[in-house]
Every structure is written in structure tokens, then in C-alpha cells.
PDB file of C-alpha atoms in Angstrom:
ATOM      1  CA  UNK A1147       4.849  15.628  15.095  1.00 56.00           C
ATOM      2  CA  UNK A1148       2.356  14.232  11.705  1.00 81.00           C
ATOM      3  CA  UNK A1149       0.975  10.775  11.192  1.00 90.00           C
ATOM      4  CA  UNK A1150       2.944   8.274  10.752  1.00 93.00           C
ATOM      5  CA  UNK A1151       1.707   6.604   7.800  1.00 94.00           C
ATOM      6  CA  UNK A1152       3.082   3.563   5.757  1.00 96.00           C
ATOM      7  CA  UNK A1153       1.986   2.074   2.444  1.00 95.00           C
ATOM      8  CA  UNK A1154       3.018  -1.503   1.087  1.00 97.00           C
ATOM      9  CA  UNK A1155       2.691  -3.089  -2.049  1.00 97.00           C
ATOM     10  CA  UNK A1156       1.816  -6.681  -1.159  1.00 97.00           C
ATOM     11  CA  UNK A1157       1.667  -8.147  -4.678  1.00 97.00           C
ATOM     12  CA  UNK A1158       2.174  -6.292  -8.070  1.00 96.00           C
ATOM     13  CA  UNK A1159       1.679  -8.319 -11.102  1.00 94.00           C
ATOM     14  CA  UNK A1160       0.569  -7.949 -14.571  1.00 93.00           C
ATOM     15  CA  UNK A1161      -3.043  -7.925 -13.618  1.00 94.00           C
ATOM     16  CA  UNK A1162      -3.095  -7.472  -9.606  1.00 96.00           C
ATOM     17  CA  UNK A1163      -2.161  -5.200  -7.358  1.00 97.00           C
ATOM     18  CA  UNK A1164      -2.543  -5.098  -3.485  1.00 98.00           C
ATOM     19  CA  UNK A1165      -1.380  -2.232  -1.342  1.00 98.00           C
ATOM     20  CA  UNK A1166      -1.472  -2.254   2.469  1.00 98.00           C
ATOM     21  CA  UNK A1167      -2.218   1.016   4.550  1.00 98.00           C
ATOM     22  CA  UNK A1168      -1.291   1.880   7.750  1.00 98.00           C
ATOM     23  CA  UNK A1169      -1.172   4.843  10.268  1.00 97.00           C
ATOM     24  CA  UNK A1170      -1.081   5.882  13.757  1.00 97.00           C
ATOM     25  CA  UNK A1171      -2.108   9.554  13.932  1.00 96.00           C
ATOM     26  CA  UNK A1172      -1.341  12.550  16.176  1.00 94.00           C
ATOM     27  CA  UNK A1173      -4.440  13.975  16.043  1.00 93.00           C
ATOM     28  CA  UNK A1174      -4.012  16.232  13.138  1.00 93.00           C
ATOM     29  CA  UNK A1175      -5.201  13.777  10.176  1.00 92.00           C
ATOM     30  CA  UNK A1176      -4.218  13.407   6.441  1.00 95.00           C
ATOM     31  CA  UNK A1177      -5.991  15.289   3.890  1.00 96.00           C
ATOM     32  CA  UNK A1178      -5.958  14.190   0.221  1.00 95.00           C
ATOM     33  CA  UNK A1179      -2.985  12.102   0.279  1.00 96.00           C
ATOM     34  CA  UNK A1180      -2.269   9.866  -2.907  1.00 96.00           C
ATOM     35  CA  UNK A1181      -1.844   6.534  -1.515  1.00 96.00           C
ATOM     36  CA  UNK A1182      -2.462   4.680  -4.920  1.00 97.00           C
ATOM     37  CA  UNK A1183      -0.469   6.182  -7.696  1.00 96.00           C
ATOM     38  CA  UNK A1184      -1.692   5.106 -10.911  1.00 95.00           C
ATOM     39  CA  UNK A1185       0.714   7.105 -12.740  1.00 95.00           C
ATOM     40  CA  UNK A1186       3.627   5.564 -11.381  1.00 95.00           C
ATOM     41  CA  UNK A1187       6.267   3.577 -13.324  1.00 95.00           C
ATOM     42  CA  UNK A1188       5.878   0.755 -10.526  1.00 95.00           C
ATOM     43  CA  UNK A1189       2.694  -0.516 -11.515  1.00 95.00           C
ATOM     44  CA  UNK A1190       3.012  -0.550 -14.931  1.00 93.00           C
ATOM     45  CA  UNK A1191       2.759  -3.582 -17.206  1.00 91.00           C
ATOM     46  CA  UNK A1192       4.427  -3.921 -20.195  1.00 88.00           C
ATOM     47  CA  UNK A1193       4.851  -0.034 -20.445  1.00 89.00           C
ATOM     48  CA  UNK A1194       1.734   0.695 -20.227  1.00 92.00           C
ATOM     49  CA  UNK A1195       0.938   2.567 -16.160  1.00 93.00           C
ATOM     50  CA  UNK A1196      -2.850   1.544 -15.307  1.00 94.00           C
ATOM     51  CA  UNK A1197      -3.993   4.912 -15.035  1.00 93.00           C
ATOM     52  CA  UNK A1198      -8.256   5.115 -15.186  1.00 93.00           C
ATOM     53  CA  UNK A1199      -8.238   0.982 -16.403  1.00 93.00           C
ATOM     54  CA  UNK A1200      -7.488   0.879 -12.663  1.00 95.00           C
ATOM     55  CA  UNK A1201     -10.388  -1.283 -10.516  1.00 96.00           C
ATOM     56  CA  UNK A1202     -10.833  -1.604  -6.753  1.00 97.00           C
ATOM     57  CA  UNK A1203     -12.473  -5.155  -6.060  1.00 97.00           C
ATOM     58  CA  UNK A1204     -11.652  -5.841  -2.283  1.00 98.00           C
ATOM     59  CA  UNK A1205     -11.096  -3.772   0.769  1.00 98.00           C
ATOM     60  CA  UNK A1206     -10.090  -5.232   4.258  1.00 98.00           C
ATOM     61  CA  UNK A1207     -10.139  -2.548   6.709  1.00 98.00           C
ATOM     62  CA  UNK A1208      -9.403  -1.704  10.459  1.00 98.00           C
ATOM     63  CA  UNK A1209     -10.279   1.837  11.481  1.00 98.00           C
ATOM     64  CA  UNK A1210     -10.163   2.756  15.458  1.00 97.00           C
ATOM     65  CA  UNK A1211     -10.850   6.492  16.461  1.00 96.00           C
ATOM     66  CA  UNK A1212     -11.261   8.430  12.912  1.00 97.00           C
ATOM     67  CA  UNK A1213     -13.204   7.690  10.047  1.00 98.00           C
ATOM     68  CA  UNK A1214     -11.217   7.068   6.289  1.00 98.00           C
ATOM     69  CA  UNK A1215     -12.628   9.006   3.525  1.00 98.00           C
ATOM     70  CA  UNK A1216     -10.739   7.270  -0.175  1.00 98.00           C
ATOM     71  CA  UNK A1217     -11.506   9.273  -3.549  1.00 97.00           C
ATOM     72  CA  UNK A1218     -10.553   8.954  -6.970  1.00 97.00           C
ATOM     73  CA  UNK A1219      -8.299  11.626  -7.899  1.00 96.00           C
ATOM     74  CA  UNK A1220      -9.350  14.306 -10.825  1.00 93.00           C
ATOM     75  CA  UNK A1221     -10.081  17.714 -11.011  1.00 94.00           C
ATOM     76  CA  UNK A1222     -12.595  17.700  -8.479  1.00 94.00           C
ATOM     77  CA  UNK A1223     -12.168  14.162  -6.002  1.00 95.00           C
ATOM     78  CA  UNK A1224     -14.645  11.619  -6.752  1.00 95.00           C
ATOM     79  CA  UNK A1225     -15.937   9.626  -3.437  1.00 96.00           C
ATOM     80  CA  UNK A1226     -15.165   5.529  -3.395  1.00 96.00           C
ATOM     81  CA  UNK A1227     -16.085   5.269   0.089  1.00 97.00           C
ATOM     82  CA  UNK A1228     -15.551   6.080   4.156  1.00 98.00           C
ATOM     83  CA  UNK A1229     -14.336   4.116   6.067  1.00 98.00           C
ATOM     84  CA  UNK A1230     -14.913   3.531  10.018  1.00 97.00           C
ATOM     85  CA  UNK A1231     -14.807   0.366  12.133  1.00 97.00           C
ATOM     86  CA  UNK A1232     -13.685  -3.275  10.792  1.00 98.00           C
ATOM     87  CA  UNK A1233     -14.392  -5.185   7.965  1.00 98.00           C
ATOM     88  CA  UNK A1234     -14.495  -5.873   4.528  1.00 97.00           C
ATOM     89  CA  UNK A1235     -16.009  -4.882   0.806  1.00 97.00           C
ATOM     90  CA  UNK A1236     -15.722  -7.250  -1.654  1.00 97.00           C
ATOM     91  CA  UNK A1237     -16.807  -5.776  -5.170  1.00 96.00           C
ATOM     92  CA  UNK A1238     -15.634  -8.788  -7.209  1.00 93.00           C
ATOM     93  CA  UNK A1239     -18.899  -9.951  -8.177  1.00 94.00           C
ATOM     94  CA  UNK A1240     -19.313  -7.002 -10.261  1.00 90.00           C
ATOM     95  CA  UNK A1241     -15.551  -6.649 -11.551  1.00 91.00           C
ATOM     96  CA  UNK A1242     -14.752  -4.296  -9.336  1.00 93.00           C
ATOM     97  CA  UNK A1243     -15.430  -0.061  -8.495  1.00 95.00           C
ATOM     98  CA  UNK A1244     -13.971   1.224 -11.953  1.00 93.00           C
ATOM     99  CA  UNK A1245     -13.063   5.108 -11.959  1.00 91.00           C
ATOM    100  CA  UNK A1246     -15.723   7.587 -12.702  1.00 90.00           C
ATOM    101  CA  UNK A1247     -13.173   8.964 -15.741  1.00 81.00           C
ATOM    102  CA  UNK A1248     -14.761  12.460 -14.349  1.00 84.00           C
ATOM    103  CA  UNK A1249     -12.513  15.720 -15.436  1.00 87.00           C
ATOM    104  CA  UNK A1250      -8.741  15.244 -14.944  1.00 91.00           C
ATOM    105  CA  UNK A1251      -9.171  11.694 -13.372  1.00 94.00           C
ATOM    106  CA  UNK A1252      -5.529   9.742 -13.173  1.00 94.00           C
ATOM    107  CA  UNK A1253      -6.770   6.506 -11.439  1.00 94.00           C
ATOM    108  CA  UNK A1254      -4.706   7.338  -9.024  1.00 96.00           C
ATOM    109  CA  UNK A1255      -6.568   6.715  -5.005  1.00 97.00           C
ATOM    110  CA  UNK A1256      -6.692   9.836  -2.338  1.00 97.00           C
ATOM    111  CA  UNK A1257      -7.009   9.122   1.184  1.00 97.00           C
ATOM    112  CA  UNK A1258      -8.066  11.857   4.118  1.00 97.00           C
ATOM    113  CA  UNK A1259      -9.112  11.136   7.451  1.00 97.00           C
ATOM    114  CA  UNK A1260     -11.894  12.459   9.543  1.00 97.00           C
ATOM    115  CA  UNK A1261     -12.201  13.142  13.333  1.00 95.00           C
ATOM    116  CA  UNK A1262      -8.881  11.449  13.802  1.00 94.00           C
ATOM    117  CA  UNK A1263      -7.537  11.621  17.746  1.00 93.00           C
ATOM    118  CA  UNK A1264      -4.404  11.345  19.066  1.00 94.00           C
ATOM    119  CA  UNK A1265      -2.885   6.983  18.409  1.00 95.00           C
ATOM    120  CA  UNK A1266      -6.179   6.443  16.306  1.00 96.00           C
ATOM    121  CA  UNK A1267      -4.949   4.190  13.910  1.00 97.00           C
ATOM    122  CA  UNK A1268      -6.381   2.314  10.995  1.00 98.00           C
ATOM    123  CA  UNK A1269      -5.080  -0.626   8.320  1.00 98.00           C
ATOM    124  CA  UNK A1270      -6.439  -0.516   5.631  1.00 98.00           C
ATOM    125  CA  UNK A1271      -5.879  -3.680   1.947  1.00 98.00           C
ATOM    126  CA  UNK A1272      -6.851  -2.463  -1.572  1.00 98.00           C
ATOM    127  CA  UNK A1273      -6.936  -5.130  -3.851  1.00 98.00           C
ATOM    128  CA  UNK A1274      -6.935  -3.722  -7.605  1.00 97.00           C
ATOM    129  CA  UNK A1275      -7.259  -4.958 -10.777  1.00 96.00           C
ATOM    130  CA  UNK A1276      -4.890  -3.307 -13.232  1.00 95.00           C
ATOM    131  CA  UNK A1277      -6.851  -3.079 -16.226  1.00 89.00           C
ATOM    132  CA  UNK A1278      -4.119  -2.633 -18.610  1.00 84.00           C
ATOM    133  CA  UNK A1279      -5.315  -3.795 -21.970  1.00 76.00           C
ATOM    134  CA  UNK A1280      -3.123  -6.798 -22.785  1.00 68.00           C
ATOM    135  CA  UNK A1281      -2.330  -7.766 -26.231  1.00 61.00           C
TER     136      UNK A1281
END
């Protein structure tokens, strides 16, 4: 048996994009798993994928029984922020968590889990800004 783990896109637009997370675990956890593609087609406005113009401004979460690690992806995984509990972070005072642009960074969002037990669950909203340059 694995997690079973669901991802929505609430809204995608030419600026916003909100993604809803969900799991019930097992017990055995995710490690590194992209859960925000910046890279992908999907996202993309006018052509153009977000990639690193990608910004995290708001995060509504739910954890029960685990803890939720999220990183930037690159060569090496930047740390956004863990995750444990309820509530939310709201970043949109300052424009939003931009990415680091470290080695190999994609924009793209990695999620693991830590200490998860058996039906420990979590939801988890991103709200992103897109950051495509518009002209």
C-alpha cells in the first residue's frame, strides 16, 4: 500500500495559481515529491512556463500526525518551510517567498513528509504568483 496523495489546481490564470494538497498516509511517507511543477505546459502563460519567476504568497495548511517539509527544487533542495499542525502563512505583504535561483533551481515545489503514521493526513493550499513577465 503508499500514500494516497492528490493535488488540485484550484485556479490557474495568467498571474495566479492555487494548488490544493492532500494525503492520507500508510505510514511510509513521501520523500521529495514534485507537487508544483513549474516546468509544466499547464501553468504557462502566453508560452512562457513560470519556472524561477514563480512566488509562494499564502499557505493554508492542516497537518495531523507527520510534519510537511516543502523545498524548492535545484541541484541541492532549498527549504521554504515545515509544516505541522493548522494554520496559515500569508507572505503577501512582502510579494511573496521568491525562489532562491540556487544551482539547477526549476521553480518547481518538493514536498516530503516526516514522522508520518499510519491515516496521518494533511491538506495543504499554495497560492502562487506566476511571475511571468508580461508584455
Amino acid at each position: 500500500m503508499a500514500d494516497v496523495t492528490t493535488t488540485q489546481v484550484i485556479a490557474n490564470g495568467p498571474r495566479n495559481l492555487i494548488v490544493r494538497l492532500t494525503d492520507v498516509s500508510d505510514g511510509t511517507g513521501l520523500s521529495a515529491v514534485k507537487i508544483v511543477d513549474a516546468q509544466s505546459p499547464a501553468f504557462a502563460v502566453r508560452g512562457q512556463v513560470p519556472g524561477v519567476h514563480l512566488k509562494l504568497v499564502r499557505i493554508v495548511y492542516d497537518v495531523h500526525d507527520m510534519a510537511v517539509r516543502l523545498q524548492w527544487d535545484g541541484t541541492e533542495p532549498v527549504d521554504l518551510v515545515t509544516l505541522s499542525g493548522f494554520g496559515h502563512l500569508d507572505f503577501r505583504r512582502f510579494q511573496g517567498i521568491p525562489n532562491p535561483r540556487a544551482a539547477g533551481a526549476t521553480g518547481s515545489i518538493l514536498l516530503s513528509t516526516i514522522g508520518a503514521a499510519a491515516n496521518a493526513t494533511f491538506t495543504i493550499d499554495l497560492e502562487m504568483i506566476k511571475g511571468v513577465p508580461q508584455f
